[in-house]
């Protein structure tokens, strides 16, 4: 099943296990069970700590459970965890085998202390880059707490369940039979939803922090670069981020990051966070800013957070990034995750053999249409302008595909559905003015990004597009407040540019600090 070099790597990883790992497989006579049997044989061959039992009785076949003798662990994979989920499998084996997690100790203790009986079921697709975070978080929870059970289910392999539960977006998580949440979630986010007192405790902890010399708001490439450059100056640095990695987490293939031939968004995001954590940086995850208060007589800028706490700093770097832009048409919100999707890599496999539309003719839209054409029955690409805006090489590829229709000079006006899922959309011909209905089951929106700056209106100068106006040094209209990345007026929203701008903003913040006389000691005592 596995190639020789991958087997060698797996053997090296599994050498870190410190206790026995028992695998119980539930198989049938189908080809997928045969593939799973080959994978499990390779796992057993890779470590003498692994024992394999092929007489499992679980109703989902093929599937397998991981446990360790003497430990109450309920963790199961339904399907073949390859593709993006192979890492989830390796981590699950290591953690079941007693290898410690790198998650924050405080979070691990929170999970272990959760009171209640929880059965989580996560539906994923092998091409989904968002799914592994959720699968790995819940797998770890099942290892830490005997009252937490987790089953990771390949939606493409268990289509009957997907249809019955009306799952049209992955990852989708059920808790004790009821829908719990959809989309990317970290272990901290999951715990926060289960432990209702966690947010209040965290707010109290944050409110008690001493002022920072540089506070970075945002944890994407710009925010990570700013934090590293500030911390390397030896000054007190903090990062308040809603999710570390930002928009990079939703990016599949990255092939233009200089010196790195090819990587994936989640992998790069993990490397960014690991790099930041090598320095003395106070990282505060799951934090969203709601208001920026310019410095007063004490020389401290205040950032108010959604949880009610506030952070203060002598300088602030705003790196809040951007999010997918919505069409803002009737039916879009109603059918979100019920046929309206924003991640073709994640949700594409759920539309196998169906008809879909892609909204947007830029690089993202055309790439999405090309990828989807290999999975779905038919793709209709709808572009507002009179011509596609994607690179010519992508356009040639798209036009060569037999199951793609391109519609230009078209404005999507409504998403249609039957109350539970999408069944069509309406677009208006911008030349003739006629309305047209397209019968389909999925709509993938790829029309660009919207800066996360609504909370800054009235405080920081914004462009008509909502971007933070900055000068050549990253300085905003507010003294001591700098900005970088996709949330700013700097052109070309690229990872490498965001990193450079984040670094520049941190250097500018440091220059601001050394040119103002109030020493850090006075700020800390304020």
XYZ file of C-alpha atoms in Angstrom:
526
model
C 0.000 0.000 0.000
C 2.685 2.498 1.045
C 5.836 3.228 -0.969
C 9.183 2.179 0.461
C 10.388 5.674 1.396
C 7.107 6.460 3.149
C 7.340 3.183 5.057
C 10.823 4.138 6.218
C 9.607 7.539 7.405
C 6.641 5.938 9.159
C 8.912 3.502 10.950
C 10.986 6.406 12.230
C 7.933 8.276 13.486
C 6.428 5.247 15.216
C 9.668 4.610 17.073
C 8.577 7.506 19.311
C 5.614 5.511 20.673
C 6.172 4.408 24.276
C 3.259 2.011 24.804
C 1.394 -0.645 22.786
C -1.037 0.376 20.024
C -3.931 -1.965 19.233
C -5.779 -1.664 15.897
C -9.177 -3.314 15.461
C -10.383 -3.346 11.836
C -13.921 -3.860 10.555
C -13.731 -4.937 6.906
C -15.927 -6.368 4.169
C -15.223 -7.917 0.764
C -15.066 -4.609 -1.122
C -12.021 -3.072 -2.815
C -11.724 -0.261 -0.254
C -11.495 -2.825 2.538
C -8.726 -4.539 0.606
C -6.870 -1.220 0.356
C -7.351 -0.571 4.057
C -6.078 -4.059 4.885
C -2.908 -3.256 2.931
C -2.458 0.026 4.809
C -2.969 -1.631 8.201
C -0.498 -4.396 7.343
C 2.063 -1.699 6.509
C 1.399 0.003 9.852
C 1.849 -3.243 11.775
C 5.064 -3.926 9.872
C 6.406 -0.456 10.718
C 6.343 -0.944 14.516
C 6.534 -3.916 16.836
C 4.340 -1.953 19.270
C 1.365 -2.311 16.912
C -0.946 -5.318 17.021
C -3.699 -5.844 14.443
C -7.098 -7.495 14.940
C -9.159 -8.012 11.759
C -12.330 -9.208 13.503
C -13.946 -5.848 14.315
C -17.736 -5.606 14.286
C -18.328 -1.907 13.608
C -21.206 -1.171 11.228
C -19.106 1.230 9.161
C -16.911 -0.795 6.839
C -14.120 -0.308 6.110
C -13.083 1.280 9.399
C -10.632 0.729 12.228
C -10.274 1.728 15.868
C -7.090 2.727 17.678
C -6.583 2.046 21.351
C -3.935 1.035 23.862
C -4.304 -1.808 26.389
C -5.071 -0.432 29.830
C -6.203 2.931 28.460
C -9.816 3.898 27.777
C -9.482 5.422 24.293
C -12.275 5.502 21.688
C -10.858 6.755 18.386
C -11.892 5.461 14.954
C -11.270 6.167 11.268
C -14.073 5.197 8.870
C -12.435 4.950 5.466
C -8.818 5.216 4.333
C -7.092 8.208 5.949
C -4.761 9.037 3.084
C -4.221 12.367 1.313
C -4.358 15.220 3.803
C -5.550 12.834 6.522
C -2.460 10.615 6.493
C -0.820 13.053 8.906
C -3.898 12.720 11.138
C -3.407 8.956 11.162
C 0.287 9.199 12.075
C -0.418 11.686 14.884
C -3.239 9.500 16.209
C -0.934 6.475 16.294
C 1.737 8.437 18.147
C -0.678 9.925 20.682
C -2.417 6.607 21.320
C 1.094 5.225 21.714
C 1.835 7.725 24.494
C 3.848 10.324 22.578
C 2.990 13.755 24.089
C 1.169 16.407 22.096
C 2.752 19.797 21.384
C -0.511 21.596 22.217
C -0.428 24.160 25.017
C -0.445 22.525 28.453
C -3.322 24.713 29.585
C -5.464 23.456 26.685
C -4.559 19.827 27.352
C -5.624 20.217 30.964
C -8.897 21.829 29.890
C -9.696 18.877 27.616
C -8.848 16.309 30.269
C -11.093 18.102 32.770
C -14.190 18.298 30.531
C -17.176 16.762 32.305
C -19.766 14.934 30.205
C -20.098 12.208 27.599
C -19.235 13.310 24.087
C -19.498 11.316 20.855
C -18.019 13.355 17.987
C -18.400 12.354 14.341
C -16.372 14.337 11.813
C -17.085 14.096 8.078
C -14.081 14.967 5.941
C -12.828 14.688 2.377
C -9.328 13.566 1.466
C -8.726 16.737 -0.572
C -9.805 19.090 2.232
C -6.938 21.076 3.753
C -9.202 22.367 6.539
C -10.299 18.934 7.743
C -7.075 17.636 9.341
C -7.088 20.363 12.005
C -10.519 19.253 13.193
C -9.800 15.532 12.934
C -6.513 15.883 14.787
C -8.008 18.074 17.513
C -10.827 15.628 18.253
C -8.536 12.609 18.012
C -6.301 14.198 20.639
C -9.343 14.949 22.797
C -10.345 11.271 22.623
C -6.853 10.264 23.775
C -6.839 12.747 26.666
C -10.353 12.203 28.013
C -11.993 8.734 28.237
C -15.453 10.310 28.074
C -14.745 11.745 24.619
C -15.201 9.442 21.616
C -14.367 10.387 18.052
C -15.039 8.897 14.624
C -13.465 10.486 11.531
C -15.549 9.599 8.461
C -14.556 9.908 4.797
C -17.670 11.512 3.331
C -16.864 10.382 -0.200
C -16.799 6.748 0.952
C -19.960 6.907 3.056
C -22.195 8.807 0.658
C -25.420 7.398 2.104
C -24.658 9.021 5.457
C -23.702 12.275 3.763
C -27.017 12.361 1.905
C -29.085 11.343 4.943
C -27.481 13.993 7.141
C -27.592 16.597 4.356
C -23.872 17.294 4.579
C -22.737 19.649 1.801
C -19.584 21.084 3.359
C -16.589 19.622 5.141
C -15.460 19.379 7.792
C -18.863 18.891 9.409
C -18.919 17.736 13.032
C -21.792 16.067 14.872
C -21.892 15.820 18.673
C -24.102 13.139 20.203
C -26.056 12.920 16.972
C -26.678 16.677 16.538
C -24.789 19.059 14.257
C -22.051 20.722 16.319
C -20.223 22.938 13.825
C -18.773 23.227 10.330
C -15.467 24.465 8.979
C -11.977 24.666 10.370
C -11.732 24.499 14.168
C -8.768 24.310 16.493
C -8.708 22.373 19.734
C -8.931 25.700 21.597
C -12.095 26.638 19.697
C -13.706 23.272 20.356
C -12.903 23.453 24.055
C -14.248 27.009 24.221
C -17.600 25.787 22.862
C -17.753 22.918 25.363
C -16.366 24.762 28.381
C -18.713 27.739 28.656
C -16.650 29.387 31.375
C -13.422 29.311 29.376
C -13.996 32.622 27.547
C -14.669 34.510 30.773
C -11.549 33.076 32.420
C -9.461 33.946 29.379
C -10.816 37.501 29.325
C -9.804 37.959 32.946
C -6.343 36.598 32.252
C -5.848 38.913 29.252
C -7.113 41.971 31.118
C -4.383 41.480 33.698
C -1.510 41.572 31.215
C 1.062 44.356 31.399
C 1.301 46.688 28.386
C 3.286 45.502 25.366
C 5.836 47.498 23.491
C 4.578 46.016 20.228
C 1.159 44.402 19.977
C 0.402 42.612 16.702
C -3.273 42.129 15.866
C -3.558 39.215 13.439
C -1.696 35.947 12.974
C -1.299 35.551 9.217
C 1.982 35.916 7.286
C 2.141 39.684 7.938
C 1.378 39.291 11.637
C 3.835 36.427 12.091
C 6.631 38.348 10.357
C 5.913 41.449 12.441
C 6.006 39.417 15.671
C 9.321 37.793 14.787
C 11.004 41.061 13.794
C 9.733 42.798 16.928
C 10.716 39.962 19.269
C 14.198 39.824 17.794
C 14.677 43.408 19.004
C 14.289 42.117 22.550
C 11.135 44.081 23.277
C 7.917 42.888 24.885
C 5.795 41.532 22.013
C 2.272 40.130 21.916
C 0.053 38.662 19.204
C -3.738 38.694 19.413
C -5.137 36.526 16.617
C -8.520 35.100 15.777
C -6.802 32.134 14.142
C -3.075 31.783 13.607
C -2.273 31.422 9.917
C -5.162 33.540 8.672
C -6.169 33.219 5.021
C -3.150 30.979 4.354
C -5.019 28.190 6.151
C -7.557 28.204 3.309
C -4.948 28.069 0.549
C -4.281 24.735 -1.104
C -1.140 24.806 -3.268
C 1.510 27.514 -2.884
C 4.037 27.468 -5.725
C 5.337 31.061 -5.765
C 6.817 31.399 -2.277
C 10.417 32.241 -3.078
C 12.928 29.447 -2.297
C 10.138 26.951 -1.577
C 9.188 25.143 -4.782
C 5.837 23.914 -3.503
C 3.982 23.777 -0.200
C 0.444 23.891 1.201
C -1.257 26.602 3.214
C -1.823 24.692 6.471
C 1.759 23.448 6.394
C 3.085 26.986 5.951
C 0.752 28.308 8.668
C 2.021 25.687 11.120
C 5.614 26.645 10.284
C 4.811 30.328 10.851
C 3.380 29.663 14.294
C 6.257 27.368 15.232
C 8.746 30.054 14.205
C 6.985 32.733 16.254
C 6.858 30.445 19.298
C 10.656 30.112 19.200
C 10.773 33.696 20.486
C 9.435 35.230 23.673
C 6.103 36.232 22.132
C 2.842 36.178 24.057
C 0.381 34.517 21.623
C -3.308 35.018 22.423
C -5.482 32.924 20.105
C -9.244 33.188 19.503
C -9.130 36.954 20.016
C -11.018 39.399 17.789
C -10.597 43.146 18.029
C -13.690 45.323 18.293
C -12.264 48.812 18.816
C -8.971 50.686 18.597
C -8.434 53.575 21.022
C -5.546 55.930 20.115
C -2.919 56.674 22.748
C -3.809 59.161 25.470
C -1.627 60.908 28.007
C -0.114 57.577 29.112
C 1.210 56.935 25.598
C -0.575 53.580 25.314
C -2.803 52.461 22.443
C -5.731 50.294 23.549
C -7.194 47.365 21.616
C -10.579 46.263 22.917
C -11.497 42.623 22.323
C -14.758 40.845 21.652
C -14.586 38.986 24.984
C -14.650 42.282 26.893
C -10.948 42.434 27.748
C -8.518 45.089 26.534
C -4.840 45.049 25.651
C -2.544 48.063 25.792
C 0.686 48.744 23.951
C 3.077 51.528 23.088
C 2.790 50.562 19.423
C 0.360 48.382 17.487
C 0.743 46.553 14.164
C -2.595 45.826 12.498
C -2.378 42.681 10.350
C -5.995 41.553 10.334
C -5.945 40.188 6.791
C -8.981 39.523 4.638
C -11.766 37.002 4.094
C -13.628 35.655 1.086
C -15.934 38.245 -0.449
C -19.600 37.278 -0.638
C -21.975 37.902 -3.554
C -24.571 39.446 -1.194
C -27.509 38.136 -3.219
C -30.737 36.510 -1.994
C -30.231 32.871 -1.045
C -26.457 33.043 -0.462
C -26.627 33.140 3.327
C -29.645 30.817 3.482
C -27.828 28.089 1.557
C -24.320 28.545 2.937
C -22.914 25.046 3.536
C -26.073 23.714 1.869
C -24.698 24.058 -1.619
C -23.057 27.493 -1.395
C -19.342 26.991 -0.716
C -16.124 28.984 -0.780
C -13.489 26.208 -0.789
C -13.532 23.998 -3.899
C -10.695 21.841 -2.600
C -12.572 21.074 0.612
C -16.110 20.622 -0.605
C -15.616 19.618 -4.237
C -15.675 15.835 -3.580
C -19.132 16.146 -2.017
C -20.477 17.235 -5.425
C -19.155 14.280 -7.386
C -21.290 13.694 -10.461
C -23.376 16.836 -9.852
C -23.716 20.203 -11.568
C -22.064 23.268 -10.066
C -21.292 26.899 -10.825
C -18.152 28.883 -10.075
C -18.649 32.618 -9.579
C -15.578 34.606 -10.618
C -13.227 34.586 -13.594
C -9.963 35.517 -11.922
C -7.181 33.044 -11.183
C -8.988 31.626 -8.147
C -12.234 31.112 -10.028
C -10.670 29.545 -13.101
C -8.444 27.272 -11.011
C -11.513 26.201 -9.026
C -13.432 25.440 -12.236
C -10.547 23.366 -13.586
C -10.266 21.351 -10.377
C -14.012 20.818 -10.092
C -14.322 19.718 -13.716
C -12.422 16.565 -12.842
C -14.932 15.682 -10.122
C -18.379 17.002 -11.006
C -20.635 16.377 -14.010
C -20.634 19.962 -15.266
C -19.248 23.393 -14.339
C -20.742 26.741 -15.319
C -18.273 29.578 -14.761
C -19.944 32.982 -14.401
C -17.892 36.169 -14.767
C -19.179 39.724 -14.292
C -16.745 41.323 -16.760
C -16.816 40.931 -20.524
C -13.805 38.603 -20.383
C -12.029 36.326 -17.940
C -9.276 37.912 -15.861
C -7.246 34.781 -15.145
C -3.787 34.096 -16.548
C -3.887 32.999 -20.175
C -2.403 29.576 -19.413
C -5.290 28.886 -17.032
C -7.851 30.117 -19.550
C -6.491 27.771 -22.231
C -6.749 24.832 -19.868
C -10.290 25.769 -18.872
C -11.479 26.132 -22.467
C -10.097 22.688 -23.315
C -12.394 20.947 -20.834
C -15.544 19.412 -22.374
C -17.770 19.754 -19.292
C -17.259 23.480 -18.690
C -19.433 26.368 -19.895
C -18.122 29.934 -19.618
C -20.584 32.815 -19.257
C -19.203 36.369 -19.310
C -20.933 39.738 -18.843
C -23.184 38.025 -16.341
C -24.304 39.147 -12.884
C -25.488 36.521 -10.415
C -28.704 37.829 -8.862
C -30.061 34.962 -6.744
C -29.249 31.523 -5.369
C -32.232 29.180 -5.531
C -33.085 26.189 -3.360
C -35.822 23.935 -2.057
C -35.471 25.095 1.538
C -32.813 22.578 2.476
C -30.280 22.731 -0.367
C -29.337 24.587 -3.544
C -31.055 23.638 -6.788
C -30.158 26.535 -9.060
C -29.123 30.150 -9.531
C -30.231 33.125 -11.593
C -27.892 35.414 -13.515
C -28.635 38.520 -15.576
C -27.095 39.062 -19.003
C -25.448 42.488 -18.595
C -25.601 43.096 -22.341
C -29.144 42.062 -23.210
C -30.685 42.427 -19.741
C -32.363 38.987 -19.767
C -32.467 36.742 -16.703
C -31.348 33.116 -17.006
C -31.782 30.202 -14.607
C -29.127 27.493 -14.257
C -30.154 24.168 -12.732
C -27.400 22.911 -10.415
C -26.575 21.565 -6.969
C -23.598 23.678 -5.907
C -22.290 27.249 -6.124
C -18.612 28.001 -5.439
C -17.946 31.709 -4.809
C -14.492 32.953 -5.860
C -14.748 36.740 -6.240
C -11.848 38.031 -4.226
C -11.194 39.204 -0.693
C -12.676 41.703 1.760
C -10.388 43.354 4.370
C -11.186 42.626 8.038
C -11.305 46.275 9.029
C -14.928 47.059 9.941
C -13.952 47.486 13.596
C -11.483 50.242 12.675
C -13.977 52.601 11.000
C -13.901 56.052 12.509
C -10.482 55.548 14.093
C -8.014 54.684 11.331
C -8.192 56.148 7.833
C -9.595 53.563 5.412
C -9.761 53.569 1.623
C -13.104 53.380 -0.216
C -12.485 49.595 -0.409
C -12.113 49.410 3.365
C -8.330 48.934 3.299
C -6.117 50.558 5.934
C -4.298 53.503 4.375
C -0.548 53.244 5.043
C 2.530 55.132 3.947
C 5.830 53.678 2.736
C 6.763 52.769 6.317
C 3.481 51.069 7.161
C 2.363 54.018 9.332
C -1.398 54.570 9.580
C -3.215 57.829 10.288
C -2.957 57.098 14.034
C 0.429 57.780 15.686
C 2.095 54.596 16.910
C -0.261 52.369 14.907
C 1.158 50.562 11.880
C -0.427 48.070 9.480
C 0.617 45.379 7.030
C -0.703 42.672 4.734
C -3.965 42.129 2.897
C -5.876 44.559 5.117
C -3.877 47.533 3.788
C -3.707 49.620 0.619
C -0.440 47.938 -0.410
C -1.093 46.374 -3.845
C -0.740 42.714 -4.809
C -2.128 40.540 -2.048
C 0.566 37.884 -1.925
C 2.079 35.910 0.960
C 5.630 37.010 0.262
C 4.550 40.662 0.068
C 2.581 40.381 3.319
C 5.637 38.974 5.087
C 7.827 41.802 3.839
C 5.270 44.415 4.838
C 4.860 42.829 8.277
C 8.603 42.925 8.826
C 8.723 46.564 7.705
C 5.853 47.532 10.002
C 7.614 45.969 12.997
C 10.843 47.789 12.184
C 8.884 51.026 11.853
C 7.217 50.384 15.208
C 10.633 49.820 16.805
C 11.926 53.038 15.227
C 8.878 54.835 16.667
C 9.680 53.436 20.122
C 13.295 54.551 20.161
C 12.362 58.041 18.947
C 9.911 58.578 21.800
C 11.335 59.140 25.245
C 8.927 57.203 27.498
C 10.862 54.111 28.566
C 9.249 50.684 28.570
C 9.462 50.580 32.357
C 7.044 53.498 32.650
C 4.632 51.805 30.241
C 4.687 48.579 32.221
C 3.970 50.452 35.435
C 1.006 52.326 33.951
